[in-house]
Amino acid sequence: MSPAMLQASSLCVSAALSGAASRPGRLASQGHQGKRAVAQPLAASAVTEAAPPAPVVAPPARPVDAPRRRGGRGGGGGGGELVAWKSVRQERWEGALEVDGELPLWLDGTYLRNGPGLWNLGDYGFRHLFDGYATLVRVSFRGGRAVGAHRQIESEAYKAARAHGKVCYREFSEVPKPDSFLSYVGQLATLFSGSSLTDNSNTGVVMLGDGRVLCLTETIKGSIQVDPDTLDTVGKFQYTDKLGGLIHSAHPIVTDTEFWTLIPDLIRPGYVVARMDAGSNERQFVGRVDCRGGPAPGWVHSFPVTEHYVVVPEMPLRYCAKNLLRAEPTPLYKFEWHLESGSYMHVMCKASGKIVASVEVPPFVTFHFINAYEETDEEGRVTAIIADCCEHNANTAILDKLRLHNLRSSGGQDVLPDARYVHTRATRTTTSTHARARWMTGNTMCRVGRFRIPLDGSQFGELETALDPEEHGRGMDMCSINPAHVGREYRYAYACGARRPCNFPNTLTKVDLVERTAKNWHEEGSVPSEPFFVPRPGATEEDDGVAISMVSAKDGSGYALVLDGKTFEEVARAKFPYGLPYGLHCCWVPRNRNSK
Ligand SMILES: CC1=C(/C=C/C(C)=C/C=C/C(C)=C/C=C/C=C(C)/C=C/C=O)C(C)(C)CCC1
Ligand SMILES: [Fe+2]
């Protein structure tokens, strides 16, 4: 056992952190080649350079029962809970996966998923899905075979929690509990410097143009480089510029040549738009957008770009510096809802940094933009920007639904917020009657929200529903598209949808934005995560490829599911020998990537 593994298991024994142990165990499945279920630290080449060995089935890891919150009820713990919402006892695991079906031989690379898969510290259970410590799960495909691996990201926040058995940094809803008033004052001081904010990079994962792989969250310091082969934490990604800021969008737009990001400015409400060349660690200032409403910038978890423009959304769900300071979470966590402040979409020219449009739009709530592109007239002049997102009906209720207590107590109820667009409050008084009337009457079912932002100097933009939300069960989030279409016209989006009744998206859906239809995959009681589209090398059609998702199944098992990009039918599944916790975003690392 390596020192790292020894450290991990002894920490686990001391119960500093539930979910920190791997258990060596018996080998199952006669006829399968023997291999220890617990991964020894492997040479990076063991998986990536050679075809994976024949499938082995390792003993199931035991999900950690969701413990009670200290001093209170809740947190679940009932036997009927889904493995998706449990921390799984696998600190570090690697092994060949049993495959049902035929994996395409062209599928040659690694599917890597990040997410907050550890929600317990000893007997203390976290509150919110987004609080969990970052967990990487990967499946490497080669020659029709699959090898899986699973381990935690060694952020400072995670290491400190493991060492001290308590939350030491400010997470999404959890904050360190001060031992005394003096230590509370000390904490406030560290907040202003950003040093008490977490670096728990539990949200996104991207491959940069130079092949480096980064895990991300909303704090800038939570950009952490990982090795996609070993899942080792390589170290902090240091931005070498002087742009500053504490938080940024969790979803930069990354291409082979560049990286675009948004840095909200909480002091002088606005956003800095920055870009970074592939191979560099230095972001460059491109331009600035001043907010048009509210006391603070709107939350920018993600944003879209087109070929020539960056789209900067300003929604009424705005950051709140006061809430960042609080010891206990507020209903909207670090945010506040300011309907009266209005909602806007800004468009910045990538080349000049100039704002070419800034329009007021109907109120909206979105975490994930899907894509954007330029609409042109017959002469090829750009007349408008089309920007699509997973829109939550201008309703912030989804944040509450994603509390672990709610996710764990499904009870068969249909509690996933519905897509119906109901205005319960008047829009801001400065809005023209015309626009107000449009908001009150039209566009009443928003799931794939489609913004149209005219570039002719108009004051208002439109927000419409791109297809009938019933097509995907009135639920839709966690989206991917063919990467060749980022910033360009596109037709297909792959996402999680809903089969009612449910309390969380429980289907995979392929949305056709031209036909306005959807194809859905569903397996009763399963929780699938973001389907990531991987194009077939040499493909000319947009949906020629596969969509890969990880499924936490009702029977406690977990598998990577490979769906055909066109038919949306199952091609194969690669089964983990234990259940997987839910995870958020993913990326594809081709075998022949450049790597630094
Ligand atoms: C906001 C601040 C922080 C943390 C932010 C985090 C961790 C945000 C994560 C947001 C995510 C994962 C949003 C995902 C939404 C998914 C949905 C709606 C899915 C629906 C169903 O499919 C800190 C870094 C803690 C501190 C600064 C402020
Ligand atoms: Fe996200």
XYZ file of C-alpha atoms and ligand atoms in Angstrom:
625
model
C 0.000 0.000 0.000
C 1.336 3.426 -0.865
C 1.745 6.101 1.801
C -1.189 7.914 0.272
C -3.413 4.882 0.569
C -2.213 4.182 4.085
C -3.024 7.724 5.021
C -6.448 7.476 3.453
C -7.371 4.265 5.201
C -6.084 5.284 8.593
C -8.048 8.492 8.339
C -11.018 6.448 7.446
C -10.581 4.186 10.458
C -10.460 7.227 12.655
C -13.790 8.096 11.087
C -12.572 11.539 10.216
C -14.347 11.234 6.945
C -16.955 8.727 5.988
C -16.483 7.311 2.576
C -12.732 7.315 2.731
C -11.961 3.612 2.618
C -11.612 1.042 -0.075
C -12.075 -2.533 1.079
C -9.950 -5.247 -0.391
C -12.167 -8.228 -0.812
C -12.937 -11.473 -2.513
C -12.878 -11.762 -6.245
C -16.126 -12.640 -7.831
C -17.282 -13.979 -11.170
C -15.615 -17.258 -11.928
C -13.699 -17.318 -15.143
C -12.735 -13.709 -14.831
C -9.120 -12.858 -14.554
C -8.112 -12.191 -10.974
C -7.455 -8.622 -9.989
C -7.645 -6.934 -6.637
C -10.697 -4.837 -6.359
C -8.820 -2.123 -4.581
C -6.658 -0.186 -6.948
C -3.011 -0.065 -6.170
C -1.573 3.191 -7.410
C -1.122 2.211 -11.025
C 1.395 3.465 -13.477
C -0.441 5.921 -15.674
C 0.354 3.761 -18.644
C -1.370 0.682 -17.234
C -4.728 1.883 -18.427
C -4.099 4.284 -21.182
C -1.486 2.563 -23.245
C -2.716 -0.984 -23.185
C -6.098 -2.460 -23.914
C -7.846 -3.034 -20.604
C -7.663 -6.549 -19.201
C -10.653 -8.869 -19.309
C -13.526 -7.690 -17.142
C -13.393 -8.437 -13.455
C -16.066 -7.864 -10.909
C -14.862 -6.363 -7.685
C -16.800 -6.624 -4.447
C -19.392 -3.959 -4.013
C -18.395 -0.936 -2.057
C -20.726 -0.165 0.784
C -22.597 3.087 0.406
C -22.365 5.139 3.545
C -25.804 5.485 5.054
C -26.671 9.116 5.068
C -26.064 10.118 8.673
C -28.189 12.487 10.667
C -27.205 16.094 10.868
C -25.679 16.731 14.239
C -28.290 17.871 16.698
C -31.216 17.549 14.373
C -33.380 15.412 12.194
C -33.095 15.057 8.496
C -30.388 13.879 6.226
C -32.333 10.748 5.375
C -30.895 7.405 6.322
C -33.907 5.331 5.332
C -33.279 1.984 3.705
C -35.089 2.924 0.511
C -32.686 5.687 -0.397
C -31.035 5.761 -3.747
C -27.301 5.237 -3.976
C -27.199 8.448 -6.038
C -27.444 10.552 -2.875
C -25.122 8.525 -0.678
C -21.423 8.964 -0.212
C -19.821 5.791 -1.509
C -16.933 4.200 0.376
C -14.340 4.395 -2.368
C -11.428 6.700 -1.774
C -9.534 5.276 -4.667
C -10.527 2.463 -6.983
C -9.636 1.198 -10.409
C -10.715 -1.915 -12.234
C -11.946 -3.399 -15.479
C -15.704 -3.142 -15.993
C -18.041 -5.831 -17.203
C -19.627 -4.721 -20.458
C -23.139 -5.579 -21.653
C -23.571 -4.886 -25.355
C -20.952 -3.864 -27.884
C -18.850 -0.785 -27.283
C -17.946 0.942 -30.542
C -14.344 0.235 -31.457
C -13.806 3.875 -32.395
C -14.550 4.931 -28.812
C -10.957 5.409 -27.684
C -10.397 7.697 -24.752
C -11.611 8.625 -21.306
C -14.986 9.855 -20.159
C -14.353 11.816 -16.963
C -17.072 12.984 -14.600
C -16.775 15.380 -11.674
C -19.290 15.990 -8.942
C -19.873 16.405 -5.233
C -19.997 12.698 -4.321
C -18.984 12.832 -0.611
C -21.554 14.464 1.632
C -20.541 13.183 5.065
C -17.943 14.036 7.636
C -18.015 11.339 10.262
C -21.596 11.271 11.456
C -22.305 14.734 10.143
C -24.304 14.950 6.930
C -24.122 17.920 4.601
C -27.239 19.800 3.602
C -27.015 20.444 -0.060
C -26.091 18.535 -3.179
C -23.529 21.220 -4.072
C -21.721 20.930 -0.703
C -20.154 17.516 -1.293
C -16.436 16.998 -1.778
C -15.305 16.639 -5.366
C -15.365 13.095 -6.678
C -13.958 11.989 -10.014
C -15.256 8.931 -11.818
C -13.794 7.886 -15.115
C -14.312 5.181 -17.699
C -11.532 4.606 -20.215
C -12.660 2.915 -23.411
C -10.384 1.016 -25.755
C -10.820 -1.877 -28.134
C -14.404 -2.493 -27.009
C -13.390 -2.733 -23.362
C -13.792 -0.413 -20.416
C -11.820 0.334 -17.272
C -13.299 2.417 -14.477
C -11.702 4.476 -11.729
C -12.983 6.596 -8.881
C -11.282 8.910 -6.397
C -11.519 12.173 -4.517
C -9.893 15.420 -5.571
C -7.334 16.452 -2.994
C -8.394 20.057 -2.589
C -7.207 22.021 0.459
C -10.805 21.984 1.667
C -11.053 18.205 1.407
C -7.657 17.575 2.976
C -8.465 19.913 5.871
C -11.847 18.263 6.417
C -10.206 14.863 6.424
C -7.500 15.985 8.847
C -9.783 17.794 11.291
C -13.030 15.897 10.874
C -14.974 19.070 10.219
C -15.776 21.613 7.545
C -12.866 24.081 7.447
C -13.781 26.270 4.452
C -16.982 27.943 3.280
C -18.839 25.583 0.991
C -22.081 26.175 -0.888
C -24.243 25.967 2.226
C -21.857 24.731 4.911
C -19.562 27.055 6.829
C -16.921 26.237 9.423
C -18.419 26.388 12.901
C -16.400 28.935 14.916
C -15.072 27.623 18.234
C -15.372 31.063 19.839
C -16.387 34.651 19.123
C -12.757 35.527 18.463
C -12.465 32.803 15.905
C -15.706 34.090 14.305
C -14.120 37.530 13.968
C -11.036 35.862 12.515
C -13.224 34.063 9.999
C -14.805 37.311 8.862
C -11.361 38.706 8.210
C -10.413 35.683 6.137
C -13.610 35.992 4.161
C -12.665 39.353 2.730
C -9.332 38.008 1.575
C -11.064 34.965 0.112
C -8.934 32.613 2.135
C -11.923 31.053 3.912
C -13.678 30.252 0.633
C -13.504 26.679 -0.515
C -11.358 25.308 -3.320
C -13.551 22.193 -3.456
C -13.657 21.911 -7.240
C -16.774 19.753 -7.360
C -18.600 21.146 -10.370
C -17.064 21.108 -13.848
C -14.236 19.354 -15.617
C -12.698 20.515 -18.891
C -9.802 19.581 -21.115
C -7.836 22.659 -22.149
C -6.507 23.042 -25.676
C -3.058 21.933 -24.535
C -4.423 18.722 -23.001
C -4.337 19.750 -19.352
C -7.481 18.726 -17.492
C -9.029 21.143 -14.987
C -11.706 20.657 -12.378
C -13.636 23.772 -11.492
C -16.067 25.345 -9.117
C -17.177 28.927 -8.604
C -14.111 30.067 -6.684
C -11.127 30.967 -8.813
C -8.849 29.195 -6.357
C -10.915 26.069 -6.891
C -9.391 25.470 -10.342
C -7.466 22.259 -9.859
C -5.482 20.307 -12.415
C -5.962 16.540 -12.381
C -4.399 13.658 -14.258
C -7.206 12.002 -16.241
C -5.359 8.668 -16.275
C -4.479 8.243 -12.610
C -7.032 10.746 -11.309
C -4.194 12.217 -9.241
C -4.596 15.793 -8.122
C -1.724 17.489 -9.952
C -2.136 20.799 -8.138
C -3.734 24.168 -8.163
C -4.075 25.827 -11.553
C -2.432 29.194 -10.917
C -3.695 32.061 -13.050
C -0.581 34.180 -13.537
C -2.368 37.419 -14.481
C -3.456 40.265 -12.238
C -7.176 40.105 -12.995
C -8.011 39.241 -9.406
C -11.521 38.398 -8.260
C -12.596 35.592 -5.976
C -15.297 33.917 -8.030
C -15.888 33.128 -11.664
C -18.262 31.189 -13.856
C -17.956 27.463 -13.151
C -18.241 26.789 -16.883
C -15.605 28.488 -18.997
C -16.000 27.981 -22.723
C -13.031 25.940 -23.836
C -11.926 25.254 -27.402
C -8.716 23.869 -28.896
C -7.239 27.352 -28.930
C -8.832 29.372 -26.148
C -10.662 29.627 -22.846
C -13.325 32.262 -22.118
C -14.436 33.139 -18.623
C -16.632 35.633 -16.741
C -15.542 37.193 -13.484
C -18.383 38.850 -11.573
C -17.496 42.099 -9.821
C -19.399 42.337 -6.541
C -17.997 45.732 -5.565
C -18.853 47.629 -8.735
C -21.681 45.386 -10.010
C -20.655 44.006 -13.353
C -18.660 41.315 -15.101
C -15.150 41.134 -16.501
C -14.855 39.082 -19.677
C -11.457 37.415 -20.060
C -9.809 34.976 -22.408
C -6.759 32.774 -22.121
C -4.781 31.117 -24.909
C -4.337 27.362 -24.916
C -1.012 26.564 -23.273
C -1.064 29.710 -21.154
C -2.040 30.380 -17.515
C -2.558 34.066 -18.137
C -6.037 35.406 -18.679
C -6.342 38.606 -20.644
C -8.890 41.303 -19.998
C -11.259 41.609 -22.970
C -13.954 43.940 -21.699
C -16.382 44.787 -18.951
C -20.157 44.740 -18.659
C -21.796 47.008 -16.096
C -24.930 45.607 -14.530
C -28.138 47.389 -15.457
C -30.096 46.423 -12.358
C -29.858 45.252 -8.798
C -27.361 45.658 -5.996
C -25.063 42.922 -7.331
C -24.380 40.953 -10.498
C -26.660 38.078 -11.431
C -25.311 34.563 -10.814
C -23.333 33.427 -13.844
C -22.835 29.715 -13.311
C -22.450 29.511 -17.090
C -22.687 31.688 -20.203
C -22.559 31.050 -23.939
C -20.449 32.394 -26.787
C -20.935 32.589 -30.544
C -18.220 32.760 -33.181
C -17.732 36.512 -32.692
C -19.506 37.383 -29.459
C -19.655 36.606 -25.758
C -23.142 36.603 -24.252
C -23.302 37.891 -20.675
C -26.544 37.037 -18.863
C -27.794 39.178 -15.973
C -30.569 37.356 -14.155
C -32.524 38.515 -11.108
C -30.965 35.757 -8.996
C -28.033 37.851 -7.843
C -24.950 37.249 -5.705
C -25.273 38.608 -2.176
C -22.119 39.597 -0.303
C -24.084 39.588 2.970
C -25.141 35.996 2.418
C -21.550 35.035 1.724
C -20.800 36.208 5.294
C -23.633 34.451 7.050
C -23.072 31.493 9.326
C -26.353 29.812 8.461
C -27.671 29.388 4.934
C -30.474 31.609 3.728
C -33.248 30.198 1.514
C -31.244 31.185 -1.560
C -27.825 30.440 -0.093
C -25.257 32.948 -1.411
C -27.861 34.633 -3.598
C -30.930 36.881 -3.502
C -33.906 37.198 -5.812
C -34.448 40.733 -7.144
C -37.320 40.508 -9.586
C -37.657 44.290 -9.523
C -34.099 44.684 -10.783
C -34.962 43.335 -14.207
C -33.262 40.734 -16.368
C -30.849 41.512 -19.174
C -28.730 39.930 -21.824
C -25.561 41.680 -22.923
C -23.504 40.904 -25.998
C -19.798 41.730 -26.215
C -17.673 41.605 -29.343
C -14.847 39.130 -28.763
C -12.380 41.122 -30.849
C -12.984 44.634 -29.503
C -14.481 44.036 -26.055
C -17.264 46.494 -26.991
C -20.871 45.904 -25.971
C -22.923 45.561 -29.145
C -26.288 44.854 -27.502
C -27.806 45.107 -24.054
C -31.474 44.183 -23.916
C -34.063 43.662 -21.247
C -35.628 40.209 -21.300
C -38.346 38.426 -19.331
C -37.252 37.194 -15.908
C -35.406 33.910 -16.014
C -33.486 31.446 -13.870
C -30.842 29.339 -15.503
C -27.727 27.553 -14.402
C -26.787 26.091 -17.739
C -26.644 27.711 -21.116
C -26.750 25.146 -23.880
C -25.316 27.067 -26.818
C -25.583 30.310 -28.797
C -25.181 31.290 -32.423
C -25.473 34.214 -34.785
C -28.581 34.783 -36.884
C -27.783 36.393 -40.231
C -29.758 38.030 -43.044
C -29.437 37.276 -46.781
C -26.355 39.491 -47.009
C -24.686 37.553 -44.216
C -25.004 40.437 -41.721
C -25.513 39.331 -38.116
C -28.987 40.493 -37.086
C -29.408 38.747 -33.757
C -27.914 36.326 -31.285
C -29.825 33.182 -30.384
C -28.922 31.822 -26.950
C -30.475 28.655 -25.502
C -30.538 27.595 -21.880
C -32.154 25.158 -19.463
C -34.591 27.641 -17.972
C -36.294 27.060 -14.640
C -39.391 29.074 -15.293
C -38.022 32.122 -13.517
C -38.344 30.083 -10.365
C -35.581 29.615 -7.820
C -37.328 26.627 -6.163
C -34.889 24.217 -7.825
C -32.190 25.295 -5.325
C -34.315 24.051 -2.456
C -35.252 20.845 -4.298
C -31.560 20.043 -4.513
C -31.191 19.873 -0.737
C -30.120 16.323 0.095
C -33.027 15.848 2.450
C -35.431 16.496 -0.409
C -33.540 14.317 -2.850
C -33.477 11.435 -0.360
C -37.153 11.563 0.488
C -38.805 11.016 -2.850
C -41.909 9.168 -1.617
C -43.132 8.937 -5.201
C -44.199 12.564 -5.165
C -43.915 14.786 -8.168
C -41.943 17.582 -6.582
C -39.570 18.543 -9.370
C -40.548 22.125 -10.162
C -42.823 22.251 -13.138
C -42.130 24.045 -16.355
C -45.273 26.138 -16.364
C -44.572 29.793 -16.590
C -46.637 31.645 -14.033
C -46.092 35.255 -13.172
C -46.851 35.725 -9.558
C -45.517 39.258 -9.353
C -45.625 42.200 -11.595
C -42.571 42.951 -13.636
C -40.634 46.093 -12.889
C -42.384 49.365 -13.393
C -39.971 50.723 -15.945
C -40.874 47.930 -18.333
C -42.955 49.049 -21.266
C -46.557 47.900 -21.371
C -45.844 46.136 -24.602
C -43.046 44.077 -23.151
C -44.951 43.450 -19.943
C -47.935 42.158 -21.858
C -45.688 39.814 -23.793
C -44.185 38.459 -20.586
C -47.567 37.961 -18.956
C -49.280 36.194 -21.809
C -46.842 34.382 -24.024
C -44.076 31.851 -23.715
C -45.628 30.104 -20.820
C -43.738 26.820 -20.870
C -40.039 27.407 -20.624
C -37.648 24.550 -20.406
C -35.359 24.997 -23.331
C -35.452 28.767 -23.057
C -34.434 30.421 -26.301
C -33.351 34.057 -26.143
C -33.344 36.172 -29.248
C -31.157 39.241 -28.781
C -31.528 41.671 -31.684
C -28.418 43.598 -32.691
C -30.368 46.536 -34.183
C -30.358 48.641 -31.026
C -33.739 47.373 -29.784
C -34.373 47.718 -26.087
C -35.921 44.312 -25.589
C -35.030 40.743 -26.314
C -37.318 37.742 -26.463
C -37.445 34.549 -24.448
C -39.379 31.671 -25.955
C -39.770 27.975 -25.379
C -37.881 26.074 -28.049
C -40.054 22.949 -27.864
C -43.076 21.746 -25.930
C -41.716 20.877 -22.462
C -44.045 17.856 -22.367
C -41.617 16.290 -24.886
C -39.085 15.854 -22.077
C -41.387 15.622 -19.085
C -41.217 19.331 -18.278
C -37.746 18.812 -16.845
C -34.470 19.501 -18.595
C -30.971 20.302 -17.400
C -27.367 19.117 -17.528
C -26.913 19.482 -21.239
C -24.246 18.723 -23.808
C -24.001 19.220 -27.564
C -21.677 18.171 -30.343
C -18.512 20.206 -29.546
C -18.068 21.098 -33.225
C -21.264 23.179 -32.924
C -20.293 25.295 -29.922
C -21.049 28.906 -30.893
C -22.615 27.779 -34.176
C -26.020 26.803 -35.398
C -26.977 23.393 -34.042
C -29.877 21.029 -33.929
C -29.435 18.498 -31.138
C -28.973 18.737 -27.393
C -28.499 15.833 -24.971
C -29.721 16.375 -21.426
C -31.451 14.947 -18.372
C -35.234 15.109 -18.533
C -38.124 13.912 -16.390
C -40.562 11.024 -16.266
C -43.242 12.100 -13.797
C -43.766 11.659 -10.937
C -40.234 12.438 -9.828
C -38.244 14.667 -7.531
C -35.196 14.898 -9.780
C -34.533 14.463 -13.491
C -34.662 10.711 -14.112
C -34.423 10.335 -17.888
C -31.928 11.046 -20.609
C -33.310 13.065 -23.429
C -32.181 13.931 -26.931
C -33.793 17.153 -28.021
C -34.264 17.986 -31.696
C -34.549 21.769 -31.873
C -35.587 21.742 -35.519
C -38.343 19.136 -35.333
C -39.134 20.297 -31.795
C -39.272 16.749 -30.495
C -37.377 14.654 -27.956
C -36.381 11.007 -27.606
C -36.185 9.761 -24.054
C -34.351 6.967 -22.241
C -35.649 5.846 -18.867
C -35.057 3.007 -16.429
C -37.342 2.950 -13.417
C -35.731 4.270 -10.233
C -32.459 5.224 -11.909
C -30.725 8.562 -11.620
C -28.649 9.295 -14.737
C -26.202 12.169 -14.894
C -25.357 14.567 -17.728
C -25.184 12.695 -21.047
C -21.972 13.770 -22.707
C -21.911 13.680 -26.493
C -18.782 12.207 -28.095
C -18.698 12.512 -31.900
C -17.483 9.587 -33.981
C -14.122 10.524 -35.545
C -14.737 11.534 -39.144
C -18.486 12.027 -38.638
C -20.215 14.598 -40.830
C -23.651 14.491 -39.226
C -24.224 16.363 -35.994
C -25.650 13.390 -34.093
C -23.206 10.763 -35.379
C -21.595 9.613 -32.164
C -22.591 8.433 -28.722
C -23.956 10.030 -25.578
C -22.318 8.704 -22.405
C -23.945 9.012 -19.006
C -23.316 7.483 -15.582
C -26.321 5.895 -13.987
C -26.957 5.337 -10.293
C -29.460 2.501 -10.478
C -32.377 1.646 -8.222
C -30.806 -1.679 -7.168
C -27.746 0.176 -5.846
C -25.529 -0.558 -8.816
C -23.787 1.923 -11.085
C -22.828 1.864 -14.719
C -21.690 3.982 -17.627
C -24.400 3.956 -20.242
C -23.537 4.438 -23.906
C -26.434 5.552 -26.104
C -26.378 5.863 -29.868
C -26.361 9.568 -30.744
C -28.885 9.163 -33.540
C -31.383 6.547 -32.358
C -30.810 7.280 -28.674
C -30.939 3.557 -28.042
C -28.630 1.710 -25.697
C -25.431 0.522 -27.332
C -23.696 -0.828 -24.241
C -23.317 -0.423 -20.527
C -20.085 -0.798 -18.560
C -20.905 -1.909 -15.043
C -19.102 -0.789 -11.913
C -18.943 -3.432 -9.215
C -20.571 -1.014 -6.783
C -23.060 1.846 -6.867
C -22.095 5.352 -7.892
C -23.086 8.604 -6.270
C -24.682 11.223 -8.514
C -22.238 13.485 -10.331
C -22.524 16.682 -12.310
C -20.441 17.496 -15.367
C -18.112 15.585 -17.610
C -15.610 15.840 -20.408
C -14.039 13.579 -23.009
C -10.297 13.105 -23.108
C -9.284 11.442 -26.373
C -6.430 8.982 -26.101
C -4.166 10.950 -28.388
C -4.567 14.272 -26.566
C -1.663 16.657 -26.294
C -0.502 16.565 -22.769
C 1.746 18.807 -20.784
C -21.773 30.430 -5.213
C -20.549 30.277 -4.450
C -19.960 29.062 -4.153
C -20.340 27.766 -4.688
C -21.032 27.514 -5.751
C -21.317 26.215 -6.301
C -20.584 25.030 -5.806
C -22.246 26.157 -7.244
C -22.639 24.976 -7.935
C -23.671 25.061 -8.788
C -24.180 23.967 -9.538
C -23.472 22.679 -9.505
C -25.326 24.133 -10.221
C -25.982 23.059 -10.874
C -27.280 23.118 -11.167
C -27.910 21.922 -11.616
C -29.219 21.795 -11.826
C -30.151 22.899 -11.683
C -29.664 20.477 -12.213
C -30.931 20.152 -12.290
C -31.264 18.858 -12.669
O -30.831 18.189 -13.591
C -18.774 28.970 -3.269
C -17.594 28.498 -4.091
C -19.045 28.021 -2.150
C -18.426 30.302 -2.614
C -18.623 31.461 -3.467
C -20.011 31.557 -3.980
Fe -22.983 23.389 -13.888
